mmCIF file of C-alpha atoms in Angstrom:
data_model
loop_
_atom_site.group_PDB
_atom_site.id
_atom_site.type_symbol
_atom_site.label_atom_id
_atom_site.label_comp_id
_atom_site.label_asym_id
_atom_site.label_seq_id
_atom_site.Cartn_x
_atom_site.Cartn_y
_atom_site.Cartn_z
ATOM 1 C CA MET A 42 -4.182 -22.282 -0.695
ATOM 2 C CA ALA A 43 -1.791 -21.734 -3.675
ATOM 3 C CA PRO A 44 -1.434 -24.939 -5.396
ATOM 4 C CA GLY A 45 2.069 -26.908 -3.885
ATOM 5 C CA THR A 46 2.777 -24.266 -1.406
ATOM 6 C CA LEU A 47 2.587 -24.486 2.088
ATOM 7 C CA GLN A 48 2.909 -20.744 2.342
ATOM 8 C CA GLY A 49 0.916 -18.299 1.072
ATOM 9 C CA LEU A 50 2.521 -14.465 -0.696
ATOM 10 C CA PHE A 51 2.503 -11.232 0.666
ATOM 11 C CA ILE A 52 1.979 -8.068 -2.016
ATOM 12 C CA THR A 53 1.872 -4.688 -0.963
ATOM 13 C CA PHE A 54 0.864 -1.955 -3.500
ATOM 14 C CA GLU A 55 1.982 1.912 -2.776
ATOM 15 C CA GLY A 56 1.996 5.031 -4.213
ATOM 16 C CA ILE A 57 0.501 8.649 -4.326
ATOM 17 C CA GLU A 58 -3.460 9.223 -4.184
ATOM 18 C CA GLY A 59 -5.087 8.368 -7.465
ATOM 19 C CA SER A 60 -1.552 6.124 -8.896
ATOM 20 C CA GLY A 61 -3.611 3.548 -9.886
ATOM 21 C CA LYS A 62 -3.160 0.978 -7.188
ATOM 22 C CA SER A 63 -6.586 -0.176 -7.226
ATOM 23 C CA THR A 64 -6.690 -0.879 -10.898
ATOM 24 C CA GLN A 65 -3.852 -2.910 -10.678
ATOM 25 C CA ILE A 66 -4.675 -4.942 -7.748
ATOM 26 C CA GLN A 67 -7.738 -6.122 -9.053
ATOM 27 C CA LEU A 68 -6.514 -7.147 -12.800
ATOM 28 C CA LEU A 69 -3.702 -8.563 -10.625
ATOM 29 C CA ALA A 70 -5.830 -10.834 -8.133
ATOM 30 C CA GLU A 71 -8.421 -11.561 -11.037
ATOM 31 C CA ARG A 72 -5.282 -13.245 -13.111
ATOM 32 C CA LEU A 73 -4.227 -15.377 -9.936
ATOM 33 C CA GLN A 74 -7.642 -16.213 -9.803
ATOM 34 C CA ALA A 75 -7.812 -17.466 -12.888
ATOM 35 C CA GLN A 76 -4.897 -19.608 -12.436
ATOM 36 C CA ASN A 77 -6.645 -20.860 -9.776
ATOM 37 C CA TYR A 78 -4.364 -19.359 -6.464
ATOM 38 C CA THR A 79 -6.743 -17.977 -3.943
ATOM 39 C CA CYS A 80 -6.286 -13.780 -3.427
ATOM 40 C CA VAL A 81 -7.113 -12.301 -0.269
ATOM 41 C CA VAL A 82 -7.565 -8.676 -1.646
ATOM 42 C CA THR A 83 -7.705 -5.762 1.389
ATOM 43 C CA ARG A 84 -6.657 -2.748 2.058
ATOM 44 C CA GLU A 85 -4.940 0.313 4.480
ATOM 45 C CA PRO A 86 -5.855 1.721 6.284
ATOM 46 C CA GLY A 87 -8.888 -0.739 6.797
ATOM 47 C CA GLY A 88 -9.218 -4.466 6.399
ATOM 48 C CA THR A 89 -11.194 -5.608 9.167
ATOM 49 C CA ALA A 90 -14.146 -4.072 10.949
ATOM 50 C CA LEU A 91 -12.302 -2.276 13.627
ATOM 51 C CA ALA A 92 -9.403 -1.191 10.640
ATOM 52 C CA GLU A 93 -12.075 0.104 8.897
ATOM 53 C CA LYS A 94 -13.554 2.785 11.793
ATOM 54 C CA ILE A 95 -10.425 3.870 12.073
ATOM 55 C CA ARG A 96 -9.861 4.325 8.153
ATOM 56 C CA ASP A 97 -12.939 6.242 9.129
ATOM 57 C CA LEU A 98 -11.269 8.931 11.619
ATOM 58 C CA LEU A 99 -8.651 8.678 9.682
ATOM 59 C CA LEU A 100 -9.884 10.280 6.230
ATOM 60 C CA ASP A 101 -12.575 12.520 8.124
ATOM 61 C CA PRO A 102 -12.296 15.445 6.004
ATOM 62 C CA GLU A 103 -13.517 17.563 9.725
ATOM 63 C CA HIS A 104 -10.896 16.437 11.055
ATOM 64 C CA THR A 105 -8.541 19.031 10.441
ATOM 65 C CA THR A 106 -7.152 19.571 14.424
ATOM 66 C CA MET A 107 -5.561 16.319 14.318
ATOM 67 C CA SER A 108 -1.764 15.855 15.303
ATOM 68 C CA PRO A 109 0.748 13.859 13.152
ATOM 69 C CA ARG A 110 1.736 12.056 15.816
ATOM 70 C CA ALA A 111 -1.857 11.095 16.979
ATOM 71 C CA GLU A 112 -2.190 10.280 13.207
ATOM 72 C CA LEU A 113 0.742 7.707 13.026
ATOM 73 C CA LEU A 114 -0.667 6.390 16.314
ATOM 74 C CA LEU A 115 -3.898 5.601 14.445
ATOM 75 C CA TYR A 116 -2.587 4.055 10.980
ATOM 76 C CA ALA A 117 -0.497 1.695 13.664
ATOM 77 C CA ALA A 118 -3.289 0.535 15.713
ATOM 78 C CA SER A 119 -5.256 -0.152 12.331
ATOM 79 C CA ARG A 120 -2.456 -1.839 10.988
ATOM 80 C CA ASN A 121 -1.773 -4.135 14.170
ATOM 81 C CA GLN A 122 -5.491 -5.159 13.469
ATOM 82 C CA HIS A 123 -5.488 -5.533 10.129
ATOM 83 C CA LEU A 124 -2.151 -7.625 10.432
ATOM 84 C CA HIS A 125 -3.295 -10.144 12.727
ATOM 85 C CA GLU A 126 -6.969 -10.200 11.838
ATOM 86 C CA LYS A 127 -6.588 -10.616 8.614
ATOM 87 C CA ILE A 128 -3.081 -11.241 7.185
ATOM 88 C CA ILE A 129 -1.189 -13.766 8.708
ATOM 89 C CA PRO A 130 -4.441 -16.229 9.287
ATOM 90 C CA ALA A 131 -4.115 -15.498 5.313
ATOM 91 C CA LEU A 132 -0.645 -16.145 4.908
ATOM 92 C CA GLU A 133 -0.862 -19.170 7.022
ATOM 93 C CA ARG A 134 -3.701 -20.208 5.053
ATOM 94 C CA GLY A 135 -1.575 -20.484 2.181
ATOM 95 C CA ASP A 136 -3.296 -17.360 -0.049
ATOM 96 C CA ILE A 137 -1.880 -15.021 -1.917
ATOM 97 C CA VAL A 138 -2.803 -11.717 0.251
ATOM 98 C CA ILE A 139 -3.121 -8.343 -2.310
ATOM 99 C CA CYS A 140 -2.935 -4.926 -0.282
ATOM 100 C CA ASP A 141 -3.245 -1.352 -1.436
ATOM 101 C CA ARG A 142 -1.204 0.143 0.919
ATOM 102 C CA PHE A 143 1.590 -1.304 4.134
ATOM 103 C CA TYR A 144 4.015 0.358 6.303
ATOM 104 C CA ASP A 145 6.114 1.905 2.688
ATOM 105 C CA SER A 146 2.762 4.196 3.159
ATOM 106 C CA THR A 147 3.350 5.014 6.817
ATOM 107 C CA THR A 148 6.979 6.149 5.553
ATOM 108 C CA ALA A 149 5.880 8.390 2.977
ATOM 109 C CA TYR A 150 3.109 9.921 4.524
ATOM 110 C CA GLN A 151 3.854 10.202 7.686
ATOM 111 C CA GLY A 152 7.842 10.480 7.545
ATOM 112 C CA ALA A 153 8.313 11.941 4.635
ATOM 113 C CA GLY A 154 5.065 14.322 4.666
ATOM 114 C CA ARG A 155 4.616 14.815 7.567
ATOM 115 C CA VAL A 156 8.473 15.210 8.389
ATOM 116 C CA LEU A 157 8.031 12.642 11.638
ATOM 117 C CA GLU A 158 11.360 11.515 12.991
ATOM 118 C CA PRO A 159 12.452 8.769 11.018
ATOM 119 C CA ALA A 160 13.278 6.896 14.762
ATOM 120 C CA LEU A 161 10.121 7.516 16.023
ATOM 121 C CA ILE A 162 8.768 6.259 12.499
ATOM 122 C CA GLN A 163 10.665 3.289 12.605
ATOM 123 C CA THR A 164 9.480 1.782 16.075
ATOM 124 C CA VAL A 165 6.212 2.382 15.989
ATOM 125 C CA THR A 166 6.445 -0.022 12.824
ATOM 126 C CA ASP A 167 8.080 -2.391 14.483
ATOM 127 C CA VAL A 168 5.477 -2.595 17.270
ATOM 128 C CA ALA A 169 2.544 -2.202 14.607
ATOM 129 C CA VAL A 170 4.399 -5.132 12.473
ATOM 130 C CA GLY A 171 7.233 -6.940 14.628
ATOM 131 C CA SER A 172 8.803 -9.344 12.089
ATOM 132 C CA HIS A 173 6.300 -9.039 9.182
ATOM 133 C CA ARG A 174 7.212 -8.098 6.117
ATOM 134 C CA PRO A 175 5.507 -8.007 2.187
ATOM 135 C CA ASP A 176 7.521 -10.635 0.002
ATOM 136 C CA LEU A 177 6.946 -8.378 -2.374
ATOM 137 C CA THR A 178 6.086 -3.878 -3.172
ATOM 138 C CA PHE A 179 5.118 -2.805 -6.192
ATOM 139 C CA PHE A 180 5.007 0.627 -5.931
ATOM 140 C CA ILE A 181 3.901 2.713 -8.924
ATOM 141 C CA ASP A 182 4.429 6.105 -9.767
ATOM 142 C CA VAL A 183 2.717 8.981 -11.068
ATOM 143 C CA PRO A 184 3.917 12.672 -11.122
ATOM 144 C CA VAL A 185 2.205 14.098 -8.607
ATOM 145 C CA ALA A 186 -0.012 17.033 -10.686
ATOM 146 C CA VAL A 187 -1.220 13.591 -12.277
ATOM 147 C CA GLY A 188 -2.475 11.515 -9.204
ATOM 148 C CA LEU A 189 -4.426 14.406 -8.099
ATOM 149 C CA ASP A 190 -6.330 15.846 -11.112
ATOM 150 C CA ARG A 191 -7.209 11.735 -11.295
ATOM 151 C CA ILE A 192 -8.540 11.734 -7.724
ATOM 152 C CA ARG A 193 -10.351 15.269 -8.521
ATOM 153 C CA GLN A 194 -12.224 14.217 -11.697
ATOM 154 C CA ARG A 195 -13.054 10.490 -10.041
ATOM 155 C CA HIS A 196 -14.313 11.399 -6.209
ATOM 156 C CA GLY A 197 -14.894 15.123 -6.471
ATOM 157 C CA GLN A 198 -15.054 15.448 -2.661
ATOM 158 C CA LEU A 199 -11.598 14.774 -1.400
ATOM 159 C CA ASP A 200 -10.442 13.112 1.979
ATOM 160 C CA ARG A 201 -8.583 14.305 4.561
ATOM 161 C CA LEU A 202 -5.091 12.909 3.279
ATOM 162 C CA GLU A 203 -6.340 14.066 -0.465
ATOM 163 C CA SER A 204 -6.909 17.269 0.672
ATOM 164 C CA GLU A 205 -3.730 18.156 1.459
ATOM 165 C CA THR A 206 -1.369 20.802 -0.348
ATOM 166 C CA LEU A 207 0.898 19.605 -2.986
ATOM 167 C CA ASP A 208 4.166 20.191 -1.419
ATOM 168 C CA PHE A 209 3.282 17.607 1.334
ATOM 169 C CA HIS A 210 2.424 14.896 -1.761
ATOM 170 C CA GLU A 211 5.602 15.566 -3.669
ATOM 171 C CA ARG A 212 7.483 14.727 -0.147
ATOM 172 C CA VAL A 213 5.558 11.784 -0.370
ATOM 173 C CA ARG A 214 6.442 10.777 -2.891
ATOM 174 C CA GLU A 215 9.830 11.568 -2.812
ATOM 175 C CA GLY A 216 9.959 9.596 0.161
ATOM 176 C CA TYR A 217 8.229 6.699 -2.485
ATOM 177 C CA LEU A 218 11.146 7.334 -4.709
ATOM 178 C CA ALA A 219 13.596 6.705 -1.771
ATOM 179 C CA ILE A 220 11.568 3.591 -0.594
ATOM 180 C CA ALA A 221 12.335 2.458 -4.107
ATOM 181 C CA GLN A 222 15.759 3.033 -3.924
ATOM 182 C CA ASN A 223 16.656 1.589 -0.418
ATOM 183 C CA GLU A 224 15.313 -1.447 -0.951
ATOM 184 C CA PRO A 225 15.616 -2.764 -4.467
ATOM 185 C CA GLU A 226 15.232 -6.080 -3.854
ATOM 186 C CA ARG A 227 11.503 -5.240 -2.767
ATOM 187 C CA VAL A 228 10.680 -2.536 -3.687
ATOM 188 C CA VAL A 229 9.721 -2.736 -7.464
ATOM 189 C CA LEU A 230 9.449 1.095 -9.570
ATOM 190 C CA ILE A 231 6.612 0.675 -12.340
ATOM 191 C CA ASP A 232 6.171 3.969 -14.255
ATOM 192 C CA GLY A 233 2.252 4.237 -13.900
ATOM 193 C CA MET A 234 2.346 6.647 -16.739
ATOM 194 C CA GLN A 235 2.094 3.790 -18.849
ATOM 195 C CA PRO A 236 -1.229 2.457 -20.878
ATOM 196 C CA ILE A 237 -2.853 0.348 -18.304
ATOM 197 C CA PRO A 238 -2.074 -3.212 -19.838
ATOM 198 C CA ALA A 239 1.448 -2.652 -19.608
ATOM 199 C CA VAL A 240 1.292 -1.832 -16.120
ATOM 200 C CA GLN A 241 -0.314 -5.012 -15.156
ATOM 201 C CA GLN A 242 2.003 -7.043 -16.974
ATOM 202 C CA GLN A 243 5.047 -5.849 -15.802
ATOM 203 C CA ILE A 244 3.729 -6.050 -12.544
ATOM 204 C CA TYR A 245 2.946 -9.948 -13.804
ATOM 205 C CA HIS A 246 6.171 -10.210 -14.776
ATOM 206 C CA HIS A 247 8.026 -8.879 -12.019
ATOM 207 C CA LEU A 248 5.664 -11.245 -9.587
ATOM 208 C CA THR A 249 6.852 -14.655 -11.621
ATOM 209 C CA THR A 250 10.043 -13.827 -12.148
ATOM 210 C CA HIS A 251 10.537 -12.792 -8.105
ATOM 211 C CA PHE A 252 8.623 -16.481 -7.113
ATOM 212 C CA PRO A 253 9.006 -18.697 -10.559
ATOM 213 C CA SER A 254 8.444 -21.764 -8.023
ATOM 214 C CA PHE A 255 5.439 -20.408 -6.426
ATOM 215 C CA LEU A 256 3.587 -19.078 -9.310
#
C-alpha cells in the first residue's frame, strides 16, 4: 500500500511494437519500490492464468485465419478477466498498478490497424472494462521502422501481430497519436527516441506532477 493513501493508482504504458515500454515499466517500478510503494506490474493480453492462455491464441503466428472481430472479442475477454481478477483487487489494496497495454491498444490495433468501426470498438471496450479507466497513460512514440527493427534484433521470430504489414503498424501508430491528441489530460506522449534515462526521468516527472499528494 502506498504511504498515506487509501486507494491505488492505475498507470498504463502504450506504444507500437519495439517502443521501449517494457524497459520503462521496469525502471519505473524499481524506482517506486525503492520508495516503499507496492507496485503490481502486469501486461495485456495476459496478467492472469486464463488471460495468458488467450494471449497465446492471439499471438500465435499459426493463427492466420483469425478474423478482426474474433481478435477484438478475444482481447476483450482477456481484459475483463485481467481487470476483475488482478487489477481491481490491487487498486483496492492501495497498490500502484503498472500495466503494459490496456484498452488504448484495442483502439489503436483493432480500431486503426484493423479498421473496425469506432462504435464497435467503444461498445466492446465498455463491456470489457465498464467505468474503469487508467489514471495516467504514457504513450512512448517511436517511428515504426525503428520499433520493428528493434523487435527483429531482439526476438528473431515475430509473433502474429509483429508480423503484420508496415502499413498496418503505421495505422496503429497514427491511432495512438490520435488518442494522445484527443485525451491530453490522461495520455502523456513521450519521445521514445531519447536515451533511456531521459525517457525514464520524463515519465517520473509527469507522474509526480499529476499525483503530488500520492507520490
